[in-house]
PDB file of C-alpha atoms in Angstrom:
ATOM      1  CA  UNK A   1       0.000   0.000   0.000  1.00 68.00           C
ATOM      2  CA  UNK A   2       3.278   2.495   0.924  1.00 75.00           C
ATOM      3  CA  UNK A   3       4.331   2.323  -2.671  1.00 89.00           C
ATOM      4  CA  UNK A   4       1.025   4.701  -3.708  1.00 95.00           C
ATOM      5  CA  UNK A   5       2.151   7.154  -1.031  1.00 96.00           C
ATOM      6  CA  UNK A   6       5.157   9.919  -0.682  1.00 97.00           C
ATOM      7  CA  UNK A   7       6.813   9.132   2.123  1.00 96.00           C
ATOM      8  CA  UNK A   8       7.956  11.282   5.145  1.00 97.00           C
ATOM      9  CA  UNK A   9      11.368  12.395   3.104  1.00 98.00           C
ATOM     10  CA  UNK A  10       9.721  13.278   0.438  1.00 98.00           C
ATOM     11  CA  UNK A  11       7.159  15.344   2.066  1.00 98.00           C
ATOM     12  CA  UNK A  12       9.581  17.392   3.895  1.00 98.00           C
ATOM     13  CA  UNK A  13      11.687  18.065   0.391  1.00 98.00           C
ATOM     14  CA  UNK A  14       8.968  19.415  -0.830  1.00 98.00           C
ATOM     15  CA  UNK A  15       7.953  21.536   2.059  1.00 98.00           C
ATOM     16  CA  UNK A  16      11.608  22.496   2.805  1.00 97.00           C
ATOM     17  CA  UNK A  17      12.517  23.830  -0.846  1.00 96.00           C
ATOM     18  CA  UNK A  18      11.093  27.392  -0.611  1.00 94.00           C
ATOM     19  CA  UNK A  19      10.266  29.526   2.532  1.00 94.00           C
ATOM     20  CA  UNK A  20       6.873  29.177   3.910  1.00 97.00           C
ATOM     21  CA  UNK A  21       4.534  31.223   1.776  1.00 94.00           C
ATOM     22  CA  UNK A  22       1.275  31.292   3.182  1.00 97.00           C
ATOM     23  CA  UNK A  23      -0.144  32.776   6.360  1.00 97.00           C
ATOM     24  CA  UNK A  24       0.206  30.662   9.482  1.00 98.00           C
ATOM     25  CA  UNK A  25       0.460  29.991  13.541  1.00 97.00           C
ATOM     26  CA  UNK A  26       2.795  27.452  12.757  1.00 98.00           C
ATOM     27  CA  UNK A  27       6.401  27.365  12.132  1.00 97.00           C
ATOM     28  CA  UNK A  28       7.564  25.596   9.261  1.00 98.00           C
ATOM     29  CA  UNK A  29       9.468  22.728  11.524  1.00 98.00           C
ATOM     30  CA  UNK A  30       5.731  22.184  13.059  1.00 98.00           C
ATOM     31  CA  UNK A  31       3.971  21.787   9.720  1.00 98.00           C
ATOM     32  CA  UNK A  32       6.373  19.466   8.473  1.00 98.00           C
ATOM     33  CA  UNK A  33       6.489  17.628  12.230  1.00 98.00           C
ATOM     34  CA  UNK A  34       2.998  17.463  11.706  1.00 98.00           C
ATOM     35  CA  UNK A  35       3.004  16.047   8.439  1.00 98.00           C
ATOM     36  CA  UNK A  36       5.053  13.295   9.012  1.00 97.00           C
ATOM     37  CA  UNK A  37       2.933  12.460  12.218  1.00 97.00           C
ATOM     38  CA  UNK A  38      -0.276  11.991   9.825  1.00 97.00           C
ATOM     39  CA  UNK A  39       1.322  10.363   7.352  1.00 97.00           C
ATOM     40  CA  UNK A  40       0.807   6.863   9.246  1.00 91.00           C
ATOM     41  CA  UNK A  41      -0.495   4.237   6.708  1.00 82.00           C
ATOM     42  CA  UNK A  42      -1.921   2.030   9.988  1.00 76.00           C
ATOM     43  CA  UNK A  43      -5.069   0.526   7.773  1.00 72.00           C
ATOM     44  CA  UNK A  44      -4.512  -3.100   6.268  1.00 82.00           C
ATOM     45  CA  UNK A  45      -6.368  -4.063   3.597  1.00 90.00           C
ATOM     46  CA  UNK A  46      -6.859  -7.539   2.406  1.00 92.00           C
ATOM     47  CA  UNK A  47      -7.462  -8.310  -1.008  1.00 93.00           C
ATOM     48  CA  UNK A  48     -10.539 -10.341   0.210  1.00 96.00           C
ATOM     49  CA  UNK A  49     -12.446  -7.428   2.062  1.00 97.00           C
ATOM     50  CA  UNK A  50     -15.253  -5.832   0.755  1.00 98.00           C
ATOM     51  CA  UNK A  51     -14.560  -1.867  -0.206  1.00 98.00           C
ATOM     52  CA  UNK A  52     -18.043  -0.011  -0.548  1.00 98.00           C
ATOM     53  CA  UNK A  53     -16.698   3.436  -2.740  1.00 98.00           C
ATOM     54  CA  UNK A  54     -19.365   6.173  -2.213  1.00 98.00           C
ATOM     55  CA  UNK A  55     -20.398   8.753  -4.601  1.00 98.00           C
ATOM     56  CA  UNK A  56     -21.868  12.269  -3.992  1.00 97.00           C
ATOM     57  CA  UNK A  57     -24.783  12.249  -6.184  1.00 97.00           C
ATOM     58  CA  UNK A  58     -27.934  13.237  -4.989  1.00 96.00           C
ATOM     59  CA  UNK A  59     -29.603  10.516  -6.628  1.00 95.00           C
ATOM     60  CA  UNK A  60     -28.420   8.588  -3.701  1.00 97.00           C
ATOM     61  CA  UNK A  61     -31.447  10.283  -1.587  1.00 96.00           C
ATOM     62  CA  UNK A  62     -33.414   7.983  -3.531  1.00 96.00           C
ATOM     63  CA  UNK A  63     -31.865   4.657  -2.052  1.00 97.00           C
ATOM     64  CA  UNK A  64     -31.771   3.395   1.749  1.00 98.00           C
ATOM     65  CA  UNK A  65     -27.980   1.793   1.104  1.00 98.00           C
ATOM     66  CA  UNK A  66     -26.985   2.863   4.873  1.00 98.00           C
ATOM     67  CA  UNK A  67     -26.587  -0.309   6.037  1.00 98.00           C
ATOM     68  CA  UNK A  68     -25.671  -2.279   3.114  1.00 98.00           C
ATOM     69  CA  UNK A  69     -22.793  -0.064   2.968  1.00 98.00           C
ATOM     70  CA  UNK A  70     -21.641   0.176   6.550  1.00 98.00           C
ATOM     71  CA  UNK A  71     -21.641  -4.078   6.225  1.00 98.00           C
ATOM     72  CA  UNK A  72     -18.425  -3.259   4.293  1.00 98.00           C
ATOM     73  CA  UNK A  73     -14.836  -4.079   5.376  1.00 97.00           C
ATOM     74  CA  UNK A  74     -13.664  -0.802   4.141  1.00 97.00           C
ATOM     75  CA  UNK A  75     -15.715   2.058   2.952  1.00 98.00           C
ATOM     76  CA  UNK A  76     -14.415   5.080   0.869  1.00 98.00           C
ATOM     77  CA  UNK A  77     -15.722   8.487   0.465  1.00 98.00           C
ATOM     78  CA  UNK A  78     -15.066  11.303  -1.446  1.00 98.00           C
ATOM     79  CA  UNK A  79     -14.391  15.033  -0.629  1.00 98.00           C
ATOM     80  CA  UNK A  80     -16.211  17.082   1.614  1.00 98.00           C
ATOM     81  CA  UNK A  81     -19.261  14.208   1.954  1.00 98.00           C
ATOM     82  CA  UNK A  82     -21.420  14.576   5.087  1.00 98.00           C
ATOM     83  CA  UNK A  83     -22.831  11.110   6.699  1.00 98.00           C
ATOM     84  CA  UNK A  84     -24.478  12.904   9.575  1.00 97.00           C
ATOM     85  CA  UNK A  85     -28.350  13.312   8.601  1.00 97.00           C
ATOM     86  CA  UNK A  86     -28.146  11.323   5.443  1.00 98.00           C
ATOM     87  CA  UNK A  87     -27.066   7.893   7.438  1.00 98.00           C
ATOM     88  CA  UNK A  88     -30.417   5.840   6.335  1.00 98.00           C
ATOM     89  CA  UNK A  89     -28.616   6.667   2.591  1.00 98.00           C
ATOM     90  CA  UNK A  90     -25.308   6.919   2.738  1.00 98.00           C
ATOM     91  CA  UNK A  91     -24.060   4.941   5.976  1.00 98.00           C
ATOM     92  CA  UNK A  92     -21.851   6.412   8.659  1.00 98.00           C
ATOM     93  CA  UNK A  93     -18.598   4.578   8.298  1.00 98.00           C
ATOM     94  CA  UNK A  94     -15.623   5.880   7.247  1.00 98.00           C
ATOM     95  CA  UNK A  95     -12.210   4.399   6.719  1.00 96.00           C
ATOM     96  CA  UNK A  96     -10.675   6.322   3.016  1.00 97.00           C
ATOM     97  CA  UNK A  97     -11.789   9.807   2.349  1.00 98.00           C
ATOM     98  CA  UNK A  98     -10.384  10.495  -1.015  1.00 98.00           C
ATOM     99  CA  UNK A  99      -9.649  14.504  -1.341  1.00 98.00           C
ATOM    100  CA  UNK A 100      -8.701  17.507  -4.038  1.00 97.00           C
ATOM    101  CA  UNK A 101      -6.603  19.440  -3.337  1.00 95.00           C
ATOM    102  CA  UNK A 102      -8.922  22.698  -3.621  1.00 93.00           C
ATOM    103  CA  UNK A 103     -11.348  20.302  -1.028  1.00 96.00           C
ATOM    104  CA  UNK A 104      -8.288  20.005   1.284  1.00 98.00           C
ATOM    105  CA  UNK A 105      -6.969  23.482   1.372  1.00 97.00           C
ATOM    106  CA  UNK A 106      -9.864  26.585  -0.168  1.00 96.00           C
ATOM    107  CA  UNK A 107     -12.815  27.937   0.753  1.00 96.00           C
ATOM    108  CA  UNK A 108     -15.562  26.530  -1.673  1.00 96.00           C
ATOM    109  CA  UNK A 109     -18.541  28.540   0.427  1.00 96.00           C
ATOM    110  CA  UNK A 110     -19.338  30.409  -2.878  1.00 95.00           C
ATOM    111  CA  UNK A 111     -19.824  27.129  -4.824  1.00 95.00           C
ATOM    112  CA  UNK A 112     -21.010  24.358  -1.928  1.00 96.00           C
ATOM    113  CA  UNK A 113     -24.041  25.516   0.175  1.00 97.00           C
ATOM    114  CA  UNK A 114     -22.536  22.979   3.089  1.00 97.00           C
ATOM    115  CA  UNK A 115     -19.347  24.198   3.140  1.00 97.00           C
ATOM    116  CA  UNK A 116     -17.636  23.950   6.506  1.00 97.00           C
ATOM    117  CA  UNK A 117     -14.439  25.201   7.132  1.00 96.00           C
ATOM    118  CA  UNK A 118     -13.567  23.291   9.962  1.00 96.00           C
ATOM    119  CA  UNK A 119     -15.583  20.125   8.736  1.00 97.00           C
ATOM    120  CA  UNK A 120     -12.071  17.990   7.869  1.00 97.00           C
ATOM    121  CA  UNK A 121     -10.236  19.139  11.445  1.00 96.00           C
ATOM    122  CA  UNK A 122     -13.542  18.309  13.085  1.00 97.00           C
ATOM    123  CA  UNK A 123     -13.235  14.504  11.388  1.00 97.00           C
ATOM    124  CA  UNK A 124     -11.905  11.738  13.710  1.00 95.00           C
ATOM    125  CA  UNK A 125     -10.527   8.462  12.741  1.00 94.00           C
ATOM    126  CA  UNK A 126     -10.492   8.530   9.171  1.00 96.00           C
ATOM    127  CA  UNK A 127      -7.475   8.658   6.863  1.00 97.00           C
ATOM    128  CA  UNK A 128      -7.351  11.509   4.396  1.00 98.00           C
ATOM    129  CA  UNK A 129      -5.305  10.435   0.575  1.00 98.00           C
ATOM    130  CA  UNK A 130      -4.396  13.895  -1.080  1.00 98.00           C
ATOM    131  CA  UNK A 131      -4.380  14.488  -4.663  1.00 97.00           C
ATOM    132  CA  UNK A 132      -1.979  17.740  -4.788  1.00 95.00           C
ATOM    133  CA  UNK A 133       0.081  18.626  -7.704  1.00 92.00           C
ATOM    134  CA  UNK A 134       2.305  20.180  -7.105  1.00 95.00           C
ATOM    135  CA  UNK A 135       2.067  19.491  -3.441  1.00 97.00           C
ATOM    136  CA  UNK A 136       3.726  22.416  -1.931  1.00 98.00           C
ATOM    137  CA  UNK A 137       0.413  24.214  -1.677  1.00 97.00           C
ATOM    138  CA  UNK A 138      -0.873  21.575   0.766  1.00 98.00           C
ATOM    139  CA  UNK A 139       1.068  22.791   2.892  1.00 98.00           C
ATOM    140  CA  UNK A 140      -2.160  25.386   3.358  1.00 98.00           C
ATOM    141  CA  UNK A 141      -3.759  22.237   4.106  1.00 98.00           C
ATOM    142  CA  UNK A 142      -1.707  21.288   7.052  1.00 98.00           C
ATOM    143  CA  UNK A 143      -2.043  24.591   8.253  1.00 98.00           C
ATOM    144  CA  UNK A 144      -5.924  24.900   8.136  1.00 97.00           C
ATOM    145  CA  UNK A 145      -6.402  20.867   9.291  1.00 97.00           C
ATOM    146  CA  UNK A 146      -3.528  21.260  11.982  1.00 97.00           C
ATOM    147  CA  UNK A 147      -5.849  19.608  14.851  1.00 96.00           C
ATOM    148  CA  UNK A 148      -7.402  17.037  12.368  1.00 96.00           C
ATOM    149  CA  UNK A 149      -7.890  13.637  14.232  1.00 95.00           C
ATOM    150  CA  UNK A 150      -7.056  12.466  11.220  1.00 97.00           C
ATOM    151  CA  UNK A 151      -4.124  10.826   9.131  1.00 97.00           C
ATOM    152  CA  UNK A 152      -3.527  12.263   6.309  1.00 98.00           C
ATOM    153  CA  UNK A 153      -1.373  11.280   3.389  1.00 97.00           C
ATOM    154  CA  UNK A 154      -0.609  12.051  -0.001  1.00 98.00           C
ATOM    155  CA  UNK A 155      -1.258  10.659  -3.482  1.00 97.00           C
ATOM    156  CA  UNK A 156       2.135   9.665  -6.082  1.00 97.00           C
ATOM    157  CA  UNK A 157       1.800  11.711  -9.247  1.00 96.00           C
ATOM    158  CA  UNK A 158       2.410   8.503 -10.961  1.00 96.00           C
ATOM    159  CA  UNK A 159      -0.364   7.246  -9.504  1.00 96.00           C
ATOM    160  CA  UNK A 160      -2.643   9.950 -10.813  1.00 96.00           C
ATOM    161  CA  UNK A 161      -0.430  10.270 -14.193  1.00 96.00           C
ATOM    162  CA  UNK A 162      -1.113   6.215 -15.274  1.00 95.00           C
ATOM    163  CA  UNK A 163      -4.569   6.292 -14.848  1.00 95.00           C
ATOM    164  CA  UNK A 164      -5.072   8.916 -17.242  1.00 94.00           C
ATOM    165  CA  UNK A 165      -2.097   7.126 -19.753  1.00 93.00           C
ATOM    166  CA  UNK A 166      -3.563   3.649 -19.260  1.00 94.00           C
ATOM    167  CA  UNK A 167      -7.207   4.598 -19.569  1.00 93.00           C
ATOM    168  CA  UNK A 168      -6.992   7.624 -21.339  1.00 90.00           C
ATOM    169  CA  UNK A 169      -8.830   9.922 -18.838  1.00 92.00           C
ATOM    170  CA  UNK A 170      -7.626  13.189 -18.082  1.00 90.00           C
ATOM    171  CA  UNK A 171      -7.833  14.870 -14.437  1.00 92.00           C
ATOM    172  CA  UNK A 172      -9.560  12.225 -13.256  1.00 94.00           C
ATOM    173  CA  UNK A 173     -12.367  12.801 -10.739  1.00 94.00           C
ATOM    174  CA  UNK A 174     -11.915  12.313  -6.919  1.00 96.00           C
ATOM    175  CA  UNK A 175     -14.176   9.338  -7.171  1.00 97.00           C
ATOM    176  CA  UNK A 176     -12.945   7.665 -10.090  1.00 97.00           C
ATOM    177  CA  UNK A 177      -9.079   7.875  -8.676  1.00 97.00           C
ATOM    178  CA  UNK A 178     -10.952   6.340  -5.290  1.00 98.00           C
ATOM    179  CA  UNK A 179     -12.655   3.579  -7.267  1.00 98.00           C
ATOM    180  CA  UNK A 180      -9.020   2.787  -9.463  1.00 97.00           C
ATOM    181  CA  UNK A 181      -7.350   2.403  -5.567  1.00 97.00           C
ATOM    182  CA  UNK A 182      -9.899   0.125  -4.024  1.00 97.00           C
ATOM    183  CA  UNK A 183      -9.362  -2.209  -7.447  1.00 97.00           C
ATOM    184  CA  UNK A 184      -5.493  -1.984  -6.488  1.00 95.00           C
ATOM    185  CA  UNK A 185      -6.345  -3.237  -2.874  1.00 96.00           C
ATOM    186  CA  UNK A 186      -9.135  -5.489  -3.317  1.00 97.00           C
ATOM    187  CA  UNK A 187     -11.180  -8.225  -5.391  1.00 96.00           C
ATOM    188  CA  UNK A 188     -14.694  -7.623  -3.691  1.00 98.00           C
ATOM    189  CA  UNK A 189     -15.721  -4.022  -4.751  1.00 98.00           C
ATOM    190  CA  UNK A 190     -19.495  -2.030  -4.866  1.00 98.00           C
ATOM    191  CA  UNK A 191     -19.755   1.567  -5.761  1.00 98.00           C
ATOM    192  CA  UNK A 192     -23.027   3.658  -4.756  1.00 98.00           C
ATOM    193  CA  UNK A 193     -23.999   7.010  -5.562  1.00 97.00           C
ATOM    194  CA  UNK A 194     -21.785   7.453  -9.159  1.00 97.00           C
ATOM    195  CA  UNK A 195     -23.736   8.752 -11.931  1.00 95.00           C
ATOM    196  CA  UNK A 196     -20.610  10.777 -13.201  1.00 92.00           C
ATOM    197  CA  UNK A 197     -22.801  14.230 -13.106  1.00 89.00           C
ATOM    198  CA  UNK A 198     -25.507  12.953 -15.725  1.00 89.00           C
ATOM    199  CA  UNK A 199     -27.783  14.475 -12.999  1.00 90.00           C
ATOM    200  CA  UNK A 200     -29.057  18.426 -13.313  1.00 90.00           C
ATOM    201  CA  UNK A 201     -26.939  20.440 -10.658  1.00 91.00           C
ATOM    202  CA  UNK A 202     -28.878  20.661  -8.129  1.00 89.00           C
ATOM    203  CA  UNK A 203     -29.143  17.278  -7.619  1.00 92.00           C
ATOM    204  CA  UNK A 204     -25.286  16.495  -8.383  1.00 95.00           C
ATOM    205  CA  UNK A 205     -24.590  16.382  -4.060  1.00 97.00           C
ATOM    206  CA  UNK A 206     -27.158  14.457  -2.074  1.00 97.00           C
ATOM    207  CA  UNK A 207     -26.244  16.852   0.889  1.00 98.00           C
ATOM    208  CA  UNK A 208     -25.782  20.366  -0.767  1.00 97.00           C
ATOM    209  CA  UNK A 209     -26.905  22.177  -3.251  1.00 96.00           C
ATOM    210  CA  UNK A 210     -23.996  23.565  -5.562  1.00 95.00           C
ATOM    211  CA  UNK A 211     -23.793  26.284  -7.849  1.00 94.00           C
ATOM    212  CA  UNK A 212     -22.439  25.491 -11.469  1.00 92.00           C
ATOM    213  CA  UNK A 213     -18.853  25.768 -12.103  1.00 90.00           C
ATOM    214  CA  UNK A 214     -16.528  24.391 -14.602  1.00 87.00           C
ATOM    215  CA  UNK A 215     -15.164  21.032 -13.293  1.00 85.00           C
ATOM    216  CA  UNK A 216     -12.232  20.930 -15.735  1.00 80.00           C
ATOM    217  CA  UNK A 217     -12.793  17.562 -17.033  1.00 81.00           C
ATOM    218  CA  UNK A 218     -15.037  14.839 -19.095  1.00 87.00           C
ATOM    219  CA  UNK A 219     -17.083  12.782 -16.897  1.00 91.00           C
ATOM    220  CA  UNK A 220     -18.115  10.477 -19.847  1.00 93.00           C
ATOM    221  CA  UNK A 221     -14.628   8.437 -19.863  1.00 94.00           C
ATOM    222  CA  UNK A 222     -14.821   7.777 -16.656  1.00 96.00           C
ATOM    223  CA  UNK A 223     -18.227   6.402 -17.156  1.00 96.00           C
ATOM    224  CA  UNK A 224     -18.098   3.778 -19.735  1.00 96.00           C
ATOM    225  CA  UNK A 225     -14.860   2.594 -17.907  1.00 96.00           C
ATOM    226  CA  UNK A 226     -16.978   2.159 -14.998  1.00 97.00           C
ATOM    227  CA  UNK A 227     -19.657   0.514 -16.807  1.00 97.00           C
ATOM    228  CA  UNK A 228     -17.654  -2.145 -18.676  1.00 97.00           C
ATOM    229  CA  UNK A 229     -16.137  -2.813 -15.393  1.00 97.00           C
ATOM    230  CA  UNK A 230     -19.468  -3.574 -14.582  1.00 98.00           C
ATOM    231  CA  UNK A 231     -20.409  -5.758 -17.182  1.00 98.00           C
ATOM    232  CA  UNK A 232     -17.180  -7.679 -16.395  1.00 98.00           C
ATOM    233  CA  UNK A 233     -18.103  -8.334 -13.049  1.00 97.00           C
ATOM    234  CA  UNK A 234     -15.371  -6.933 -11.518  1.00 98.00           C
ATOM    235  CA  UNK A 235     -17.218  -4.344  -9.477  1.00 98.00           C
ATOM    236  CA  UNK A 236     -20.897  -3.901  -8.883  1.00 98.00           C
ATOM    237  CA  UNK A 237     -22.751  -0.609  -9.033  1.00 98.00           C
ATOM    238  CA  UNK A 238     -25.761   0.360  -6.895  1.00 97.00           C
TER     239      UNK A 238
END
C-alpha cells in the first residue's frame, strides 16, 4: 500500500525547498512535524475485504444503502461528503476519504451551500489520501487541518499520471481515482452514488446544493470505464 504514497522524506523536500509562503500559527518545523505524524499508513487491507466506494450524487437520496454499505470491510468516500443526517442513505462509516486538493486546502462557500471550514479538522478516525500537484500548496492544508484527528497522506503523481495514460482519462475525478485504488487493494468491490454528473446540478450532491462551475474535465470516460467494469463483473454498481 506504501508504494502509492510519498513518504515522510519526500514530504519534507517538498515543504523544505522554498520559505513558507502562506499565512500561518505554525512554524515551518511544526507543519512538516505534523506532516510526518499523519502520514501513518496504519489501515490493512486484504485483497478479500469488501470496499463499498461512495459517490456524492444526490440521486443517492433515492436509495436506503446505509446499512448495506456500513456491512463493508472498508468504505471510501469522497471530498467534503457529510454522513451525519443522510445515514439511512449513505451509511456512517468511514475508513478512506479520497480529497482535491482545492477540497483540502480553499474555501468553496461560494460554490457548496454545506461548506464547513472546519468540517475535515472536526473529522476523527479517518485517513485523508491527497491528490496535490504540485504538493507544496498543501502545505495550506496542514495549516488549516492542523488539529485534524485524522491521518492524512498524499497521493504519487504517478499514480494519478497512469490512470489517465492507461485509460486515457484526463484529471480524473476524486471518485474515479478512489474507485481505481480500491481495485489496487481489493477483489470484492461495490460503488453507490456514481452517476458521473448525468444528474441536473442541483441534484449532483445528495447533501448540498452547488452552484455550477466548470469542473475541468469529461465525466463520460470515466463512465463507460466504470460501466464495462461492470459488465465484467469486476465491481458492482448500486
Amino acid at each position: 500500500m506504501k508504494e502509492f504514497f510519498l513518504n515522510n522524506d519526500e514530504i519534507e523536500s517538498v515543504f523544505r525547498n522554498k520559505s513558507l509562503e502562506y499565512e500561518s500559527s505554525y512554524t515551518l518545523d511544526e507543519l512538516i512535524q505534523k506532516s510526518k505524524e499523519l502520514n501513518e499508513l496504519n489501515l490493512h487491507i486484504k485483497e478479500s475485504d469488501s470496499i463499498a466506494v461512495v459517490g456524492n450524487s444526490g440521486e443517492i437520496k433515492n436509495q436506503e444503502y446505509g446499512d448495506l454499505i456500513d456491512s463493508h470491510n472498508i468504505v471510501f468516500r469522497c471530498n467534503l461528503a457529510r454522513t451525519e443526517g443522510f445515514e439511512k442513505h449513505v451509511g456512517s462509516k468511514t475508513d478512506f476519504r479520497f480529497i482535491a486538493g482545492k477540497s483540502f486546502w480553499r474555501d468553496l462557500s461560494e460554490n457548496f451551500s454545506a461548506y464547513d471550514n472546519n468540517f475535515l479538522s472536526n473529522l476523527k478516525n479517518q485517513h485523508f489520501i491527497i491528490k496535490a500537484e504540485p504538493l507544496y500548496p498543501a502545505i495550506q492544508g496542514v495549516i488549516k487541518n492542523f488539529k485534524t484527528k485524522s491521518n492524512i497522506s498524499y497521493l504519487r503523481q504517478e499514480v494519478i499520471d497512469n490512470i489517465e495514460n492507461d485509460l486515457n482519462v484526463h484529471d480524473p475525478s476524486m471518485g474515479f481515482v478512489a474507485i481505481m485504488m480500491a481495485l489496487q487493494w481489493s477483489k470484492d468491490i461495490s460503488i453507490f452514488g456514481f452517476t458521473f454528473w448525468q444528474e441536473a446540478w442541483e441534484d449532483r450532491h445528495y447533501f448540498e446544493k452547488i452552484k455550477p462551475y466548470n469542473i475541468g474535465h469529461n465525466p463520460l470516460p470515466e463512465k463507460e470505464y466504470i460501466d464495462n467494469l461492470a459488465k465484467q463483473e469486476i465491481i458492482k454498481i448500486y
